[in-house]
PDB file of C-alpha atoms and ligand atoms in Angstrom:
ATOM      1  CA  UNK A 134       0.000   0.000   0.000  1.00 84.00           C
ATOM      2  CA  UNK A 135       0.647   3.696  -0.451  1.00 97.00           C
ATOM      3  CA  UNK A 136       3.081   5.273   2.034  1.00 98.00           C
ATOM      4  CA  UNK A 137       1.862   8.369   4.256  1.00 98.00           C
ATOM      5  CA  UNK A 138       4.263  11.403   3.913  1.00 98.00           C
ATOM      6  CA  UNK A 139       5.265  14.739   5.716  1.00 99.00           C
ATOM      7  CA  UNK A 140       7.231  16.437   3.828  1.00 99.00           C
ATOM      8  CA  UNK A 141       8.728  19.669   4.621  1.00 98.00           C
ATOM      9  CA  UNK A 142       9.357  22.111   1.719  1.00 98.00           C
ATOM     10  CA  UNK A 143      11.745  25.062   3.646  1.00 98.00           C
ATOM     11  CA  UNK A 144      12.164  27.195   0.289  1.00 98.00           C
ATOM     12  CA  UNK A 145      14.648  30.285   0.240  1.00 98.00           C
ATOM     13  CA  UNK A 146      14.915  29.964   4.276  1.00 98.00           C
ATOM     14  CA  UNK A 147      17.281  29.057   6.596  1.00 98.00           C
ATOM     15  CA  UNK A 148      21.007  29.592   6.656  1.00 98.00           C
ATOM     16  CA  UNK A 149      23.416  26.720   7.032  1.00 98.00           C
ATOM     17  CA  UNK A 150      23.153  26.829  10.544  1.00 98.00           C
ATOM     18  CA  UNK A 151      19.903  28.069  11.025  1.00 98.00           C
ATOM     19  CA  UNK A 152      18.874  24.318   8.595  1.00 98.00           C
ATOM     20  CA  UNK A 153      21.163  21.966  10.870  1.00 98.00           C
ATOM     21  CA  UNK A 154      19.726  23.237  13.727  1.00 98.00           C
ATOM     22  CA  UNK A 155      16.385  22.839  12.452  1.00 99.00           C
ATOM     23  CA  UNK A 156      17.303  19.407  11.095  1.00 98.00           C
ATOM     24  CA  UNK A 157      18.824  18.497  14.663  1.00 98.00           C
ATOM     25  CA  UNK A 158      15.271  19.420  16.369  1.00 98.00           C
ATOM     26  CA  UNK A 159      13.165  17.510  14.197  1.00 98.00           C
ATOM     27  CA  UNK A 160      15.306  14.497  14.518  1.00 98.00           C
ATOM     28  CA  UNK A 161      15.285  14.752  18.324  1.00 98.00           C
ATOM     29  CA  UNK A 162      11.426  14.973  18.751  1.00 98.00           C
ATOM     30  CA  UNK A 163      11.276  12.080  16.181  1.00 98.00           C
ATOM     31  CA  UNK A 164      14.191   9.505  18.234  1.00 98.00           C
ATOM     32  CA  UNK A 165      11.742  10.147  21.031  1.00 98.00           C
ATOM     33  CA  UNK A 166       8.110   9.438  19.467  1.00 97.00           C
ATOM     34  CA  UNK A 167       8.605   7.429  16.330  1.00 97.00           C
ATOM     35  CA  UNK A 168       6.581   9.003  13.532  1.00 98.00           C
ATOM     36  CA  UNK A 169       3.391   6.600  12.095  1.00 98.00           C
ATOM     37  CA  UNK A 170       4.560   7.790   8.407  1.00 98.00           C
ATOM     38  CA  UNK A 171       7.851   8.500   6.243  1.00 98.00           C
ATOM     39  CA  UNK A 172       9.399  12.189   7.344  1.00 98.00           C
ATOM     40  CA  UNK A 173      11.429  14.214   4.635  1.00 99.00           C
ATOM     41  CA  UNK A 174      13.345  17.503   4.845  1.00 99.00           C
ATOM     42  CA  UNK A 175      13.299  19.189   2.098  1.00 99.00           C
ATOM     43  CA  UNK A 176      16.079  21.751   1.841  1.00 99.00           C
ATOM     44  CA  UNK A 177      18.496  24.074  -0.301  1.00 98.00           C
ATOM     45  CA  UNK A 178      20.752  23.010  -2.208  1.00 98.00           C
ATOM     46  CA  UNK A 179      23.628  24.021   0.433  1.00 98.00           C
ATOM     47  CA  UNK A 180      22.215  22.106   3.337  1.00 98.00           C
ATOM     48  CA  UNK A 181      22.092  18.808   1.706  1.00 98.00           C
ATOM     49  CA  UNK A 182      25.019  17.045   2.928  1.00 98.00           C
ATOM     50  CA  UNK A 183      25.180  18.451   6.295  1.00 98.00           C
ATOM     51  CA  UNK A 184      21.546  17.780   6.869  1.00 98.00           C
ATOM     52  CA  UNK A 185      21.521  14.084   5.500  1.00 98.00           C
ATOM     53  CA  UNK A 186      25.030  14.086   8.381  1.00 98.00           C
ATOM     54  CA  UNK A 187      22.662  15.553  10.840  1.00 98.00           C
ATOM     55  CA  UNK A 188      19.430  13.114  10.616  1.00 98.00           C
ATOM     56  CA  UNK A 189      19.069   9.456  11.755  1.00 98.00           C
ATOM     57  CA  UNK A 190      18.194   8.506   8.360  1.00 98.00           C
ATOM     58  CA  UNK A 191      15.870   5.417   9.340  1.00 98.00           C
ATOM     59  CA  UNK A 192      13.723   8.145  10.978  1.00 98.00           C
ATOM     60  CA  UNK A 193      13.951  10.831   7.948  1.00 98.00           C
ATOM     61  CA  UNK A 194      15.066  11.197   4.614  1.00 98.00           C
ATOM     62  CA  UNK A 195      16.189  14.301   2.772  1.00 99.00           C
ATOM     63  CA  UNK A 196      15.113  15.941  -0.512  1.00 99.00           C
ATOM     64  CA  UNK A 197      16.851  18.399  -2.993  1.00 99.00           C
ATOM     65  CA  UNK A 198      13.735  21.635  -3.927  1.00 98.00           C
ATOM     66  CA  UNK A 199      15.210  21.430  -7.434  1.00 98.00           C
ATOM     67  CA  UNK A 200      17.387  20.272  -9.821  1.00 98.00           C
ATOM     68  CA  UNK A 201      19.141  21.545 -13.377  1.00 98.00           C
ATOM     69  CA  UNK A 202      17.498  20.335 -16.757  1.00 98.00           C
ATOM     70  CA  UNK A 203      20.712  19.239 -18.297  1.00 98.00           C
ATOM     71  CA  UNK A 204      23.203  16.881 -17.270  1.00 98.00           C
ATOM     72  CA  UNK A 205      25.911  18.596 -16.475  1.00 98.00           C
ATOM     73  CA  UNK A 206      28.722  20.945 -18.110  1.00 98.00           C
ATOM     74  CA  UNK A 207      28.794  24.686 -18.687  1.00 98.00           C
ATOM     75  CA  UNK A 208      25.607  25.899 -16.744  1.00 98.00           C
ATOM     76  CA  UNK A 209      27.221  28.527 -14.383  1.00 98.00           C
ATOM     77  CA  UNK A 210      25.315  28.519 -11.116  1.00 98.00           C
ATOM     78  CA  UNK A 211      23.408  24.946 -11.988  1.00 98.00           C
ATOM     79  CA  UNK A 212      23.110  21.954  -9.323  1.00 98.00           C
ATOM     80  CA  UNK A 213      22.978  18.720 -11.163  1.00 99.00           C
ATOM     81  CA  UNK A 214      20.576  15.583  -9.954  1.00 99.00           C
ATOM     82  CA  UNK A 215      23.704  13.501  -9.775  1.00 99.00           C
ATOM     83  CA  UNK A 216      24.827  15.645  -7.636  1.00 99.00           C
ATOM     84  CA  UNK A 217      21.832  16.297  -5.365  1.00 99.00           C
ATOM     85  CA  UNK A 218      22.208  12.605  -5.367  1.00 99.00           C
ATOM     86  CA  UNK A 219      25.674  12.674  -4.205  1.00 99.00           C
ATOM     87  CA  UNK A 220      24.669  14.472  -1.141  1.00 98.00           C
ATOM     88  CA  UNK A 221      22.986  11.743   0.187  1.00 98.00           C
ATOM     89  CA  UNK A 222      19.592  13.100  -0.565  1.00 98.00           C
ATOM     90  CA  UNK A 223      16.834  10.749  -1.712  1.00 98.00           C
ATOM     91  CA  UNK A 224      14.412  13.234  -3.420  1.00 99.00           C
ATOM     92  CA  UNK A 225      13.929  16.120  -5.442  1.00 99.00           C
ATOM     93  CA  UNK A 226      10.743  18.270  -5.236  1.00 99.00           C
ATOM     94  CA  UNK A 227      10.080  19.223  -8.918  1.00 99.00           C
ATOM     95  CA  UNK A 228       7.423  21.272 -10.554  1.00 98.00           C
ATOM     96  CA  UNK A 229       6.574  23.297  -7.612  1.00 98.00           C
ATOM     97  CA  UNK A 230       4.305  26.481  -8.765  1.00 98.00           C
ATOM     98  CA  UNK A 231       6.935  29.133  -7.038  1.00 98.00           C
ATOM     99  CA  UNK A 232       9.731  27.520  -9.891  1.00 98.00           C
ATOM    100  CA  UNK A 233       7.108  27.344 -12.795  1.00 98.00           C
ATOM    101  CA  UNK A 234       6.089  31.185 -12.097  1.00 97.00           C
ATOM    102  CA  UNK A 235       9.450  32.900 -11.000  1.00 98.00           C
ATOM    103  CA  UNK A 236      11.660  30.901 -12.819  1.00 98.00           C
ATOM    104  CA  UNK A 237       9.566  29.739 -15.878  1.00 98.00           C
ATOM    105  CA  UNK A 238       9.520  26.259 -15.687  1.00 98.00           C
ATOM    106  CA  UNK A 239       7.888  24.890 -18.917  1.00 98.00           C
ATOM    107  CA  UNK A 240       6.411  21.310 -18.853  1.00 98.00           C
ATOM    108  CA  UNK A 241       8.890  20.372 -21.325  1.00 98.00           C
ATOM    109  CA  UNK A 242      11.863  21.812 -18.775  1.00 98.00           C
ATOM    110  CA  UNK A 243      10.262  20.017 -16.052  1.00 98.00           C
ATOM    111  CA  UNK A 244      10.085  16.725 -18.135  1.00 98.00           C
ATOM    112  CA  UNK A 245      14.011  16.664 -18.617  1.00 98.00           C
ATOM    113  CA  UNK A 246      14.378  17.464 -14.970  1.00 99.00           C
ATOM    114  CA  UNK A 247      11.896  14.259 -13.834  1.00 99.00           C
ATOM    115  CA  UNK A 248      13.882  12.133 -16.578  1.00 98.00           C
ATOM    116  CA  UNK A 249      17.330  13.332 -14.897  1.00 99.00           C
ATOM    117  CA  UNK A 250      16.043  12.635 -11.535  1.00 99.00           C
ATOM    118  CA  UNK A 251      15.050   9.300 -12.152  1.00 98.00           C
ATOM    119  CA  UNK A 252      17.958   8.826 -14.224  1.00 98.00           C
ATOM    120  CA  UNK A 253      20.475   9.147 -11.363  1.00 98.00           C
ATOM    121  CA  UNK A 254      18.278   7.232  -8.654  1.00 98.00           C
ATOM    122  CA  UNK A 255      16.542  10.302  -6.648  1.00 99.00           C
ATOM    123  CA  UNK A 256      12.395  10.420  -6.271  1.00 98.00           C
ATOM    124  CA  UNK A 257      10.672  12.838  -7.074  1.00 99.00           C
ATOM    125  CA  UNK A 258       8.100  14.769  -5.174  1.00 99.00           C
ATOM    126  CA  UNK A 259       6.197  16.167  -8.636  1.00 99.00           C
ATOM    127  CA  UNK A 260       3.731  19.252  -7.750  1.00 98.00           C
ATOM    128  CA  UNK A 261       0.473  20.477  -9.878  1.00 98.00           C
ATOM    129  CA  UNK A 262      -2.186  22.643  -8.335  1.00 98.00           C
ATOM    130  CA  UNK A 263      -4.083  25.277  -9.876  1.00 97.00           C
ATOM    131  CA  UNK A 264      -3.900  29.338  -9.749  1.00 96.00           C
ATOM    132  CA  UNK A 265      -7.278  30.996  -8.074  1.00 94.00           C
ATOM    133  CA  UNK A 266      -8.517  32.056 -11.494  1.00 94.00           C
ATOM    134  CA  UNK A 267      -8.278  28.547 -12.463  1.00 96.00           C
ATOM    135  CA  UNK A 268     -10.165  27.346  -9.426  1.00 95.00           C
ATOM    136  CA  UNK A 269     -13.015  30.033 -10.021  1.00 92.00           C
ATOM    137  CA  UNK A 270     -13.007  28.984 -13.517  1.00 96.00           C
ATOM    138  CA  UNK A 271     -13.905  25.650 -12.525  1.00 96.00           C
ATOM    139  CA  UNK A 272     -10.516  24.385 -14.720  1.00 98.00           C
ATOM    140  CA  UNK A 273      -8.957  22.807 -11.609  1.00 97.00           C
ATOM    141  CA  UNK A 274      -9.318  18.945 -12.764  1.00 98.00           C
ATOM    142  CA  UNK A 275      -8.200  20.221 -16.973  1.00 98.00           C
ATOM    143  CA  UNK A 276      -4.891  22.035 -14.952  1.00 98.00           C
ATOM    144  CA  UNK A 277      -3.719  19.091 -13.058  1.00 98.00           C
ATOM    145  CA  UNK A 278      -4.535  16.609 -15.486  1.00 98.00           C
ATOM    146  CA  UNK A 279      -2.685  18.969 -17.840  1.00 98.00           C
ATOM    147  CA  UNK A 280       0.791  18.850 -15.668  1.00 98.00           C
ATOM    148  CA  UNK A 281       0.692  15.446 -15.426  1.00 98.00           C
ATOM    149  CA  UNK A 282       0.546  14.713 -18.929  1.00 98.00           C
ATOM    150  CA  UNK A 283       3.097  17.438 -19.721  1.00 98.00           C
ATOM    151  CA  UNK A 284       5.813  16.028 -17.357  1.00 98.00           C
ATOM    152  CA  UNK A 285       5.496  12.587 -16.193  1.00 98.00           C
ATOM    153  CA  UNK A 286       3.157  10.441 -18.098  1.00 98.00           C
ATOM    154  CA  UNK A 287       5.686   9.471 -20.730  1.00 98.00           C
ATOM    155  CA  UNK A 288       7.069   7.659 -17.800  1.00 98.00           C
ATOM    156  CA  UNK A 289       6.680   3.698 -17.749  1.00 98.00           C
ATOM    157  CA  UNK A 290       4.467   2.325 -15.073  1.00 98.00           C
ATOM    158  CA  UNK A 291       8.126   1.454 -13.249  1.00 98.00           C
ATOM    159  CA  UNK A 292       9.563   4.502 -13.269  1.00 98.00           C
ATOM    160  CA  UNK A 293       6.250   6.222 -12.184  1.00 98.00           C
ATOM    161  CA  UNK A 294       6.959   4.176  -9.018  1.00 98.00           C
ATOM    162  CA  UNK A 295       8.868   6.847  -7.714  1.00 98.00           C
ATOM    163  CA  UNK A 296       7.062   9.531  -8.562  1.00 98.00           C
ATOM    164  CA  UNK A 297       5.136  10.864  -5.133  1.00 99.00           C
ATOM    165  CA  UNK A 298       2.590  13.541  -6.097  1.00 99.00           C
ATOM    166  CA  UNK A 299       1.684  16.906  -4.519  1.00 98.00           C
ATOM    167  CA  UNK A 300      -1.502  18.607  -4.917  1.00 98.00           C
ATOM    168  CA  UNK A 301      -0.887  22.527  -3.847  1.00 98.00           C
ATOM    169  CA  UNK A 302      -3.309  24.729  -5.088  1.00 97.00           C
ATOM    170  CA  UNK A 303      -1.991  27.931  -5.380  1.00 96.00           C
ATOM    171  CA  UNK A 304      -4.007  29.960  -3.905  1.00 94.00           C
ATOM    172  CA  UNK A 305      -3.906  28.272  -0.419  1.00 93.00           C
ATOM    173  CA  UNK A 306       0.213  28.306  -0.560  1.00 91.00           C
ATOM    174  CA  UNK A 307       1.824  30.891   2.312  1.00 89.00           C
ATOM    175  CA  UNK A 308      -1.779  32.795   2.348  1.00 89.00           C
ATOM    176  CA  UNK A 309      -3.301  31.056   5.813  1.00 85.00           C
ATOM    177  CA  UNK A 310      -5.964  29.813   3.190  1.00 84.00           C
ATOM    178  CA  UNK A 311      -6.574  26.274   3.221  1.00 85.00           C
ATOM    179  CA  UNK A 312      -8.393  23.709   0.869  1.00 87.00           C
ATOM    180  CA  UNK A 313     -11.255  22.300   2.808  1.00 94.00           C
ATOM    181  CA  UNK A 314     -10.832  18.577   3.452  1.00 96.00           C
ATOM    182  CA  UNK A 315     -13.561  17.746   1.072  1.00 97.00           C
ATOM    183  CA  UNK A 316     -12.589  20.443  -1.659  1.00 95.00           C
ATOM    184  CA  UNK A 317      -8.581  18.373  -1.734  1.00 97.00           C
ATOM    185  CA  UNK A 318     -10.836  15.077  -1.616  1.00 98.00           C
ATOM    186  CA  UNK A 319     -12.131  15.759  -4.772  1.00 98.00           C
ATOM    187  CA  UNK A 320      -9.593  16.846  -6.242  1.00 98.00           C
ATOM    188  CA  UNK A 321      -7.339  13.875  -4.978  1.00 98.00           C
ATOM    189  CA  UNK A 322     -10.001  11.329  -5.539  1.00 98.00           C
ATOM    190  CA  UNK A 323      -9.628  12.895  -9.676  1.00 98.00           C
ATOM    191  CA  UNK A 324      -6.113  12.904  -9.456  1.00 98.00           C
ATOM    192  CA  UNK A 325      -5.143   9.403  -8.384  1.00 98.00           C
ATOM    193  CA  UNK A 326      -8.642   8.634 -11.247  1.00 98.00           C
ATOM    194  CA  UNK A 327      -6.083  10.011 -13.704  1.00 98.00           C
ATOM    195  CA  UNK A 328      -3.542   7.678 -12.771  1.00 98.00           C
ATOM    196  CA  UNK A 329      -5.728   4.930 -12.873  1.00 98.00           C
ATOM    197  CA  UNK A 330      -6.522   5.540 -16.376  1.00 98.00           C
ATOM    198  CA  UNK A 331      -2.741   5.669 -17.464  1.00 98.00           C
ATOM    199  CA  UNK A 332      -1.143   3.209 -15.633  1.00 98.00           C
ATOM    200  CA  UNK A 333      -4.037   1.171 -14.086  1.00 98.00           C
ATOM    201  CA  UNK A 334      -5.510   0.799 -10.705  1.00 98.00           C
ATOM    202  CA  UNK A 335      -2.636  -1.064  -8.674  1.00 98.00           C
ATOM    203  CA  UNK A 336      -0.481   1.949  -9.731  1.00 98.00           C
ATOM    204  CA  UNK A 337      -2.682   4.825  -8.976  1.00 98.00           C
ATOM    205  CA  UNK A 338      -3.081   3.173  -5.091  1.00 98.00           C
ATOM    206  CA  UNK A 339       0.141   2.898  -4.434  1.00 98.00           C
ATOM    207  CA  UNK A 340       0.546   6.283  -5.437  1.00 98.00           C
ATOM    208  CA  UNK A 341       1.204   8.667  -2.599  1.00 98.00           C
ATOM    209  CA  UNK A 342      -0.964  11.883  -3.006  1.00 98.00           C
ATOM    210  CA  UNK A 343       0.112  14.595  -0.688  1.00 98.00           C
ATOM    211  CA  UNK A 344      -1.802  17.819  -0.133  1.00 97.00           C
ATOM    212  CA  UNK A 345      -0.089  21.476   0.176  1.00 97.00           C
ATOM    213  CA  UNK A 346      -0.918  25.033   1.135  1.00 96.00           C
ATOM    214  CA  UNK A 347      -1.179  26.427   4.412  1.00 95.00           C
ATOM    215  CA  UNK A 348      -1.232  22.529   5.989  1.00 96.00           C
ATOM    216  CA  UNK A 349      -0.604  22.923   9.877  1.00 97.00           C
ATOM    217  CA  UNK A 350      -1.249  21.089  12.914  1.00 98.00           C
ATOM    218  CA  UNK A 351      -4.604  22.232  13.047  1.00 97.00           C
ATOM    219  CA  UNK A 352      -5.925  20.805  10.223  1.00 97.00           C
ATOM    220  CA  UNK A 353      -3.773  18.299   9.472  1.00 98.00           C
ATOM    221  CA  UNK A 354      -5.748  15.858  11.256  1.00 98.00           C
ATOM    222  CA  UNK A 355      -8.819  16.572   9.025  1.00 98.00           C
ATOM    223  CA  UNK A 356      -7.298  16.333   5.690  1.00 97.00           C
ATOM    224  CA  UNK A 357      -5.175  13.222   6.098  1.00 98.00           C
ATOM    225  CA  UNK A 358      -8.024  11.628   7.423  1.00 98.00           C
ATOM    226  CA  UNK A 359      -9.100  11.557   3.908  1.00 98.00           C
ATOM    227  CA  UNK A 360      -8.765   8.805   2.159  1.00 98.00           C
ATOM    228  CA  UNK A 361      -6.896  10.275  -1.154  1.00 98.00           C
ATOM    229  CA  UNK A 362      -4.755  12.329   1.254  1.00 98.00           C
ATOM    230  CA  UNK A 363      -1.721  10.398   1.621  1.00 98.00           C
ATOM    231  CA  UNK A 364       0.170  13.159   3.882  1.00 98.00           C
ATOM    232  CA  UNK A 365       1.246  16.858   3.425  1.00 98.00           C
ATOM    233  CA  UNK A 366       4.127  18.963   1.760  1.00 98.00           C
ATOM    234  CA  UNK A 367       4.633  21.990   4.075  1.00 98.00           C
ATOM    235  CA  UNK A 368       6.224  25.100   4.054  1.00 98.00           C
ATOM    236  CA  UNK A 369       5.844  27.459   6.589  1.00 97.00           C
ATOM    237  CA  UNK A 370       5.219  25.415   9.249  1.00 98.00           C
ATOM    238  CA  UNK A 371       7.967  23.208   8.651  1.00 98.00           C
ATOM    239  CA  UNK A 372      10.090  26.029   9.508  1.00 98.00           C
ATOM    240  CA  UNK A 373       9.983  25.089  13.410  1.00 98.00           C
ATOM    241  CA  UNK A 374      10.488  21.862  14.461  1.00 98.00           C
ATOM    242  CA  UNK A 375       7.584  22.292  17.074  1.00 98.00           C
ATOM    243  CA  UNK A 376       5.139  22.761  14.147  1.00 98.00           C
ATOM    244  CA  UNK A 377       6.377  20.091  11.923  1.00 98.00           C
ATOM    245  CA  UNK A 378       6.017  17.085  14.394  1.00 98.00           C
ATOM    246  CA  UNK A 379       2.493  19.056  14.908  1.00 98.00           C
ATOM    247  CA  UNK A 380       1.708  17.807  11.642  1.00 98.00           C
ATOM    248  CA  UNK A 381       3.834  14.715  11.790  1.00 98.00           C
ATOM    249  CA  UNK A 382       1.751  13.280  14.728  1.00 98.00           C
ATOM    250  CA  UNK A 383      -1.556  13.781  12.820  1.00 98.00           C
ATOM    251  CA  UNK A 384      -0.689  10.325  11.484  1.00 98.00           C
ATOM    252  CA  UNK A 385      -0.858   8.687  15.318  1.00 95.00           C
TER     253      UNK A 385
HETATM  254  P1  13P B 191       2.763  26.744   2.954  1.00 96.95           P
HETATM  255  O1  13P B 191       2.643  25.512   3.811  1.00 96.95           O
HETATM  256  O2  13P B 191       3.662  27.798   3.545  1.00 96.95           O
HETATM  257  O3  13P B 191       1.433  27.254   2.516  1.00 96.95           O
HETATM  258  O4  13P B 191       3.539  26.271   1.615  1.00 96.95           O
HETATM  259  C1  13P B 191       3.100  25.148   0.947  1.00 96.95           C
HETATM  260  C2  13P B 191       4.113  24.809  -0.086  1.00 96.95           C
HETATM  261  O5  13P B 191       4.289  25.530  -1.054  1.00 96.95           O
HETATM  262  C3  13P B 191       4.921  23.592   0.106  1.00 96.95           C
HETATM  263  O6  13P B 191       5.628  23.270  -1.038  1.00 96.95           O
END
């Protein structure tokens, strides 16, 4: 079956030791109550290898928020996903809507990116989620169908293994405004229905689904007792290690 998730997404925060401290807390809290689901830390670049040094990694693994579209070679300024990889870190987060609307990720850039990924042994953490005109539009289901298609459906049915979605609609990311619990069951329940259709039923359920956008300890409980809600991908509040295990021990 599926595997429940917290992920933490920390973004442009943290310094070095600002992230190892972090890292240090979370692992604490988690040697002394064993979390009921898989724990990652997603972090910068820089914090990688110190982070995966820091963590006990039975307890929690560590993911890259991005990776280059090429290979490697003349890219000034470029991180590679063999060399995320090299760090010790186990995922990437790809796709997320902050890189497609700052930094113009195109379907086709985040394609090469997944393929890379894959292609030197990292999972990948793939996010869709639509923008509020979308949502009052009704277009949600067309948008998130749309990103799959664009980036990881040319994937075989074994590759797609270790691809771990996150539904973050846009408008609920860093604004306090959450999804209700039956508004990301819908729209969960379609998601993993679009999986079933491309790579068949035993794929889609052992697909995790996560949920994003203003997720906290408050309402974690509600959506992840969902049954399309596989777990969370959090930003702010996986900023303090306090509010992180908040949302961690929803799963108990
Ligand atoms: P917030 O939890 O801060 O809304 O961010 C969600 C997110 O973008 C995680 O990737």
């Amino acid at each position: 079956m599926r595997q429940k998730i917290v992920a933490g997404n920390w973004k442009m925060n943290n310094t070095l030791q600002e992230g190892i401290e972090l890292a240090k807390g979370v692992n604490e809290i988690l040697k002394a109550n064993a979390p009921k689901c898989k724990v990652i830390l997603g972090t910068p670049f820089i914090h990688l290898t110190e982070v995966v040094k820091t963590v006990d990694s039975k307890l929690i693994s560590v993911s890259a928020e991005n990776c280059a579209d090429k290979e490697k070679g003349a890219f000034t300024g470029e991180v590679s996903a063999a060399m995320v990889k090299s760090t010790g870190a186990e995922y990437v987060i790809l796709g997320h809507s902050e890189r497609r609307e700052y930094y113009n990720e195109t379907p086709e850039i985040l394609k090469a990116k997944v393929d890379l990924a894959l292609a030197n042994g990292l999972k990948v953490i793939f996010c869709i989620g639509e923008s509020l005109a979308q949502r009052e539009a009704n277009e949600q289901n067309a948008v998130v169908k749309a990103e799959l298609e664009g980036s990881v459906f040319h994937l075989s049915a074994e590759q797609f293994a270790n691809i771990v979605i996150a539904y973050e609609p846009i408008w609920a990311i860093g604004t306090g405004k959450t999804a209700t619990s039956d508004q990301a069951e819908e729209i969960h329940a379609y998601i993993r229905s679009v999986v079933a259709d491309k790579y068949g039923k035993a794929v889609a359920d052992n697909t995790s689904i996560l949920y994003g956008g203003s997720c906290k300890g408050s309402n974690a409980p509600e959506l992840f007792s969902k049954p399309d809600i596989d777990g969370g991908l959090i930003g702010g509040a996986s900023l303090k290690a306090g509010d992180f295990y908040d949302i961690i021990k929803a799963w108990n």
